[in-house]
Every structure is written in C-alpha cells, then in structure tokens.
Amino acid sequence: MRQNHALAFPRRRARARKNRGRVADQPQPTPTELLREILYQVGETHLDTGHTEIVHRLNGRLYDNFSLGKTTLVIIDEGQLLADDALFEEIRLLLNFQLNDAFLITLLLIGQPELGERIRNLPQFDDRLSARGLLRPLERREVGAYIDHRMSVAGRSEAAFSPEAVELISQYSGGIPRRLNHICDLCLVLSYSRRVEWVDEEMAYRIILDEEDSRV
C-alpha cells in the first residue's frame, strides 16, 4: 500500500469537523462533464462555463468547504466504466487541490475488479493512491448477518429467511453482495405474492431455478 499524496479512500480529519459527501455516478462523462458534475454536487449552480473557469470555481468551493470545517468527499461509482485515460488524468489533477499540507478533496473510486487492473496500467495515477481494497465474497455466516442487517435497515426486526434458504442463497450467490441482493429481492417479491412473511428453502430454490433457466 502506498502512502503518497493522493486519496482514493477517505482519510480522517479532526473529528469535530463535519463531513460533506457527494456522489458522481454519470457512467461515461468527458473530463469537462466530470468536473461540471462535481462542481454541481458541491453546490455550484452556474455551470455553463468552460473547463478553466470550472476548475477555478471548483477550487473556490472546495476552499470554502475546508474553511467551514467540512471534508468534501467525492464518490465515483462504476469506475471500471471510465473508458478515457483523460478522465483518470483529470481525477489525478484534482488531487492537486491542497492548502499547505491539507487536501481539499477526498476521492473514492468504486468499481469491479477490472478497475484495479486499469489503474495498474496508469502508473502516474496508480502512484497517487493512498489506499486501496478489494471486497472479498462473504462467507456463509456473514451472508446470514448481511441479510439480517439489510432487513433491519428496511424496518424488519425478525428474521425473514429460513436458515435453509440462507444456505441456498449463499451457495448460489457465491457470497457476492450484488448477487445476494438480487436473489433476496426476488425471494421477497415471491413471499409477498404468496402473502407469507417467511422465505423458506422451497421458495429460495424456486427463485434460483428460475434464475438458472433465464440464463439459458
């Protein structure tokens, strides 16, 4: 892990300071569109300007946030879809927004494993990362806890899936969260259509069979 001047995952600042988070999820923007989106997300409304003016306004907004004790966090999801190397160069240049030794912006790139491969082929960008991580598949015991947590966040305190259903879902999904979410959503729709409050093994098995049939 490198500890250079770039930020890929958030670094902590003083705990007393409030954080401001923004998400940029436009899949394939141009460099100027990316900057314009970030500028919009941090509160700027006058966006009909050229690249240089956008950079100046963005720097001003970031400085204002910093002066107010706020950390500006920009999350770029589906980073593997950033096809143009110029986008990574633009992101790298954003890391030059500093005040003395303090960064004015924190960048968090999220994507599929191919994002890591892409970054490794861009050494100037790769060298600026301060941290990186790979989300491994969940283990069986973690799958049950993950499902229970998601249901709790949605407002349900009691278990919604039988242990046998969780076992099937864990095996079929391979512990990958996006697959877990998809299968569980389908199971919950089926349980709703049957007017039952419990996803059992038979229901999970039926959903998995339907998923397999749809792949043929």
Short mmCIF file of C-alpha atoms in Angstrom, two decimals:
data_model
loop_
_atom_site.label_atom_id
_atom_site.label_comp_id
_atom_site.label_asym_id
_atom_site.label_seq_id
_atom_site.Cartn_x
_atom_site.Cartn_y
_atom_site.Cartn_z
CA MET A 1 0.00 0.00 0.00
CA ARG A 2 1.41 3.36 -0.98
CA GLN A 3 1.14 6.37 1.27
CA ASN A 4 1.62 9.19 -1.19
CA HIS A 5 -0.28 12.44 -1.57
CA ALA A 6 -3.31 11.05 -3.40
CA LEU A 7 -6.60 9.98 -1.95
CA ALA A 8 -8.59 7.04 -3.20
CA PHE A 9 -10.18 6.11 0.09
CA PRO A 10 -11.12 8.74 2.67
CA ARG A 11 -8.61 9.95 5.22
CA ARG A 12 -9.77 11.16 8.60
CA ARG A 13 -9.60 14.78 9.63
CA ALA A 14 -10.38 16.26 13.00
CA ARG A 15 -13.40 14.51 14.48
CA ALA A 16 -15.10 17.77 15.36
CA ARG A 17 -15.36 18.73 11.73
CA LYS A 18 -18.47 17.91 9.79
CA ASN A 19 -18.23 15.91 6.59
CA ARG A 20 -19.86 16.62 3.28
CA GLY A 21 -20.29 13.72 0.88
CA ARG A 22 -21.31 13.79 -2.74
CA VAL A 23 -21.72 11.08 -5.35
CA ALA A 24 -20.89 11.37 -9.04
CA ASP A 25 -22.45 8.45 -10.91
CA GLN A 26 -22.53 9.57 -14.54
CA PRO A 27 -21.05 6.50 -16.25
CA GLN A 28 -19.01 7.85 -19.18
CA PRO A 29 -18.55 11.62 -18.96
CA THR A 30 -15.97 13.73 -20.71
CA PRO A 31 -13.32 15.32 -18.45
CA THR A 32 -15.21 18.64 -18.51
CA GLU A 33 -18.54 16.93 -17.79
CA LEU A 34 -16.97 15.15 -14.83
CA LEU A 35 -15.71 18.41 -13.35
CA ARG A 36 -19.04 20.09 -14.02
CA GLU A 37 -20.88 17.28 -12.22
CA ILE A 38 -18.57 17.50 -9.20
CA LEU A 39 -18.98 21.28 -9.17
CA TYR A 40 -22.76 20.88 -9.23
CA GLN A 41 -22.66 18.31 -6.42
CA VAL A 42 -20.75 20.69 -4.14
CA GLY A 43 -23.40 23.36 -4.58
CA GLU A 44 -22.50 25.44 -7.64
CA THR A 45 -25.45 26.39 -9.85
CA HIS A 46 -23.73 28.39 -12.60
CA LEU A 47 -22.30 25.60 -14.71
CA ASP A 48 -22.42 26.95 -18.26
CA THR A 49 -18.72 27.78 -18.37
CA GLY A 50 -15.56 26.41 -19.91
CA HIS A 51 -13.08 23.98 -18.44
CA THR A 52 -10.71 26.56 -16.95
CA GLU A 53 -13.49 28.51 -15.24
CA ILE A 54 -14.96 25.28 -13.86
CA VAL A 55 -11.59 24.41 -12.31
CA HIS A 56 -11.36 27.85 -10.70
CA ARG A 57 -14.90 27.67 -9.30
CA LEU A 58 -14.39 24.16 -8.03
CA ASN A 59 -11.21 25.17 -6.25
CA GLY A 60 -13.11 28.05 -4.64
CA ARG A 61 -15.94 25.79 -3.48
CA LEU A 62 -13.51 23.28 -2.02
CA TYR A 63 -11.67 26.03 -0.18
CA ASP A 64 -14.97 27.34 1.21
CA ASN A 65 -15.89 23.87 2.47
CA PHE A 66 -12.48 23.48 4.07
CA SER A 67 -12.78 26.87 5.74
CA LEU A 68 -16.12 25.77 7.23
CA GLY A 69 -14.52 22.63 8.64
CA LYS A 70 -16.06 20.30 6.07
CA THR A 71 -14.40 17.45 4.25
CA THR A 72 -15.52 17.15 0.63
CA LEU A 73 -15.80 13.50 -0.33
CA VAL A 74 -16.49 12.68 -4.00
CA ILE A 75 -17.53 9.09 -4.68
CA ILE A 76 -17.24 7.90 -8.27
CA ASP A 77 -19.12 4.62 -8.66
CA GLU A 78 -18.76 2.09 -11.50
CA GLY A 79 -15.20 3.33 -12.03
CA GLN A 80 -14.47 0.49 -14.45
CA LEU A 81 -16.70 2.30 -16.96
CA LEU A 82 -14.33 5.27 -17.17
CA ALA A 83 -13.02 4.42 -20.60
CA ASP A 84 -10.96 7.51 -21.39
CA ASP A 85 -7.47 7.83 -19.90
CA ALA A 86 -8.04 11.58 -19.89
CA LEU A 87 -10.66 11.08 -17.16
CA PHE A 88 -8.13 9.47 -14.86
CA GLU A 89 -5.70 12.29 -15.59
CA GLU A 90 -8.39 14.84 -14.70
CA ILE A 91 -9.12 12.99 -11.46
CA ARG A 92 -5.40 12.89 -10.68
CA LEU A 93 -5.14 16.64 -11.17
CA LEU A 94 -7.99 17.18 -8.71
CA LEU A 95 -5.64 15.86 -6.07
CA ASN A 96 -3.53 18.97 -6.54
CA PHE A 97 -6.23 20.98 -4.74
CA GLN A 98 -4.38 21.47 -1.46
CA LEU A 99 -3.87 24.11 1.16
CA ASN A 100 -0.43 23.78 2.68
CA ASP A 101 -0.35 20.07 3.56
CA ALA A 102 -4.13 19.62 3.69
CA PHE A 103 -6.13 18.09 0.87
CA LEU A 104 -9.28 19.98 -0.12
CA ILE A 105 -10.95 16.95 -1.67
CA THR A 106 -11.13 13.24 -0.97
CA LEU A 107 -11.82 10.91 -3.90
CA LEU A 108 -13.26 7.43 -3.52
CA LEU A 109 -13.31 5.28 -6.67
CA ILE A 110 -15.54 2.21 -6.56
CA GLY A 111 -15.77 -0.42 -9.27
CA GLN A 112 -15.45 -4.02 -10.37
CA PRO A 113 -12.04 -5.80 -10.18
CA GLU A 114 -11.14 -4.61 -13.67
CA LEU A 115 -10.88 -1.09 -12.25
CA GLY A 116 -7.80 -2.21 -10.31
CA GLU A 117 -6.28 -3.65 -13.47
CA ARG A 118 -6.96 -0.42 -15.32
CA ILE A 119 -5.32 1.69 -12.62
CA ARG A 120 -2.23 -0.51 -12.57
CA ASN A 121 -1.77 0.33 -16.25
CA LEU A 122 -1.77 4.05 -15.42
CA PRO A 123 1.37 4.41 -13.27
CA GLN A 124 1.06 8.17 -12.72
CA PHE A 125 -2.43 7.68 -11.34
CA ASP A 126 -1.56 4.48 -9.52
CA ASP A 127 1.28 6.18 -7.66
CA ARG A 128 -1.10 8.77 -6.20
CA LEU A 129 -3.34 6.30 -4.39
CA SER A 130 -3.07 6.33 -0.63
CA ALA A 131 -5.18 3.22 -0.03
CA ARG A 132 -6.99 0.51 -1.92
CA GLY A 133 -9.06 -2.50 -1.07
CA LEU A 134 -10.88 -5.46 -2.57
CA LEU A 135 -14.21 -6.66 -1.23
CA ARG A 136 -13.97 -10.43 -0.92
CA PRO A 137 -17.05 -12.67 -1.17
CA LEU A 138 -18.93 -13.12 2.09
CA GLU A 139 -18.66 -16.37 3.99
CA ARG A 140 -21.76 -18.39 4.88
CA ARG A 141 -22.03 -16.99 8.42
CA GLU A 142 -21.57 -13.48 7.03
CA VAL A 143 -24.32 -13.96 4.45
CA GLY A 144 -26.91 -14.53 7.17
CA ALA A 145 -25.73 -11.49 9.12
CA TYR A 146 -25.70 -9.42 5.93
CA ILE A 147 -29.29 -10.35 5.06
CA ASP A 148 -30.47 -9.71 8.61
CA HIS A 149 -28.79 -6.29 8.58
CA ARG A 150 -30.38 -5.31 5.28
CA MET A 151 -33.78 -6.37 6.55
CA SER A 152 -33.23 -4.47 9.80
CA VAL A 153 -32.36 -1.30 7.89
CA ALA A 154 -35.58 -1.79 5.92
CA GLY A 155 -37.51 -1.92 9.19
CA ARG A 156 -37.89 -5.62 9.94
CA SER A 157 -36.55 -6.87 13.25
CA GLU A 158 -37.32 -10.60 12.97
CA ALA A 159 -35.67 -13.00 10.51
CA ALA A 160 -37.25 -13.13 7.05
CA PHE A 161 -35.29 -16.08 5.61
CA SER A 162 -35.06 -19.60 6.98
CA PRO A 163 -31.55 -20.97 7.68
CA GLU A 164 -32.02 -23.42 4.81
CA ALA A 165 -32.96 -20.59 2.44
CA VAL A 166 -29.91 -18.60 3.53
CA GLU A 167 -27.73 -21.65 2.86
CA LEU A 168 -29.07 -21.99 -0.69
CA ILE A 169 -28.74 -18.28 -1.39
CA SER A 170 -25.20 -18.27 -0.04
CA GLN A 171 -24.17 -21.16 -2.26
CA TYR A 172 -25.78 -19.77 -5.41
CA SER A 173 -24.57 -16.20 -4.97
CA GLY A 174 -21.03 -17.18 -4.08
CA GLY A 175 -21.22 -14.59 -1.31
CA ILE A 176 -21.11 -11.70 -3.78
CA PRO A 177 -23.26 -8.87 -2.35
CA ARG A 178 -24.85 -7.72 -5.61
CA ARG A 179 -25.96 -11.30 -6.35
CA LEU A 180 -27.20 -11.68 -2.80
CA ASN A 181 -29.25 -8.51 -3.13
CA HIS A 182 -30.75 -9.66 -6.42
CA ILE A 183 -31.75 -13.12 -5.23
CA CYS A 184 -33.10 -11.83 -1.92
CA ASP A 185 -35.16 -9.18 -3.70
CA LEU A 186 -36.75 -11.83 -5.91
CA CYS A 187 -37.42 -14.06 -2.90
CA LEU A 188 -39.13 -11.22 -1.07
CA VAL A 189 -41.30 -10.44 -4.09
CA LEU A 190 -42.33 -14.10 -4.21
CA SER A 191 -43.10 -14.15 -0.48
CA TYR A 192 -45.20 -11.01 -0.90
CA SER A 193 -47.14 -12.56 -3.79
CA ARG A 194 -47.86 -15.60 -1.61
CA ARG A 195 -48.79 -13.39 1.34
CA VAL A 196 -46.29 -15.06 3.65
CA GLU A 197 -43.71 -13.41 5.87
CA TRP A 198 -41.03 -16.10 5.68
CA VAL A 199 -38.80 -17.14 2.78
CA ASP A 200 -38.25 -20.88 3.12
CA GLU A 201 -35.97 -23.30 1.32
CA GLU A 202 -38.54 -24.17 -1.36
CA MET A 203 -39.07 -20.53 -2.30
CA ALA A 204 -35.35 -19.81 -2.48
CA TYR A 205 -34.84 -22.95 -4.58
CA ARG A 206 -37.58 -21.92 -6.99
CA ILE A 207 -36.07 -18.46 -7.46
CA ILE A 208 -32.64 -19.96 -8.08
CA LEU A 209 -34.06 -22.40 -10.65
CA ASP A 210 -35.84 -19.55 -12.42
CA GLU A 211 -32.58 -17.59 -12.49
CA GLU A 212 -30.75 -20.54 -13.99
CA ASP A 213 -33.47 -21.06 -16.61
CA SER A 214 -33.28 -17.39 -17.59
CA ARG A 215 -29.57 -17.76 -18.31
CA VAL A 216 -30.16 -20.46 -20.92
#
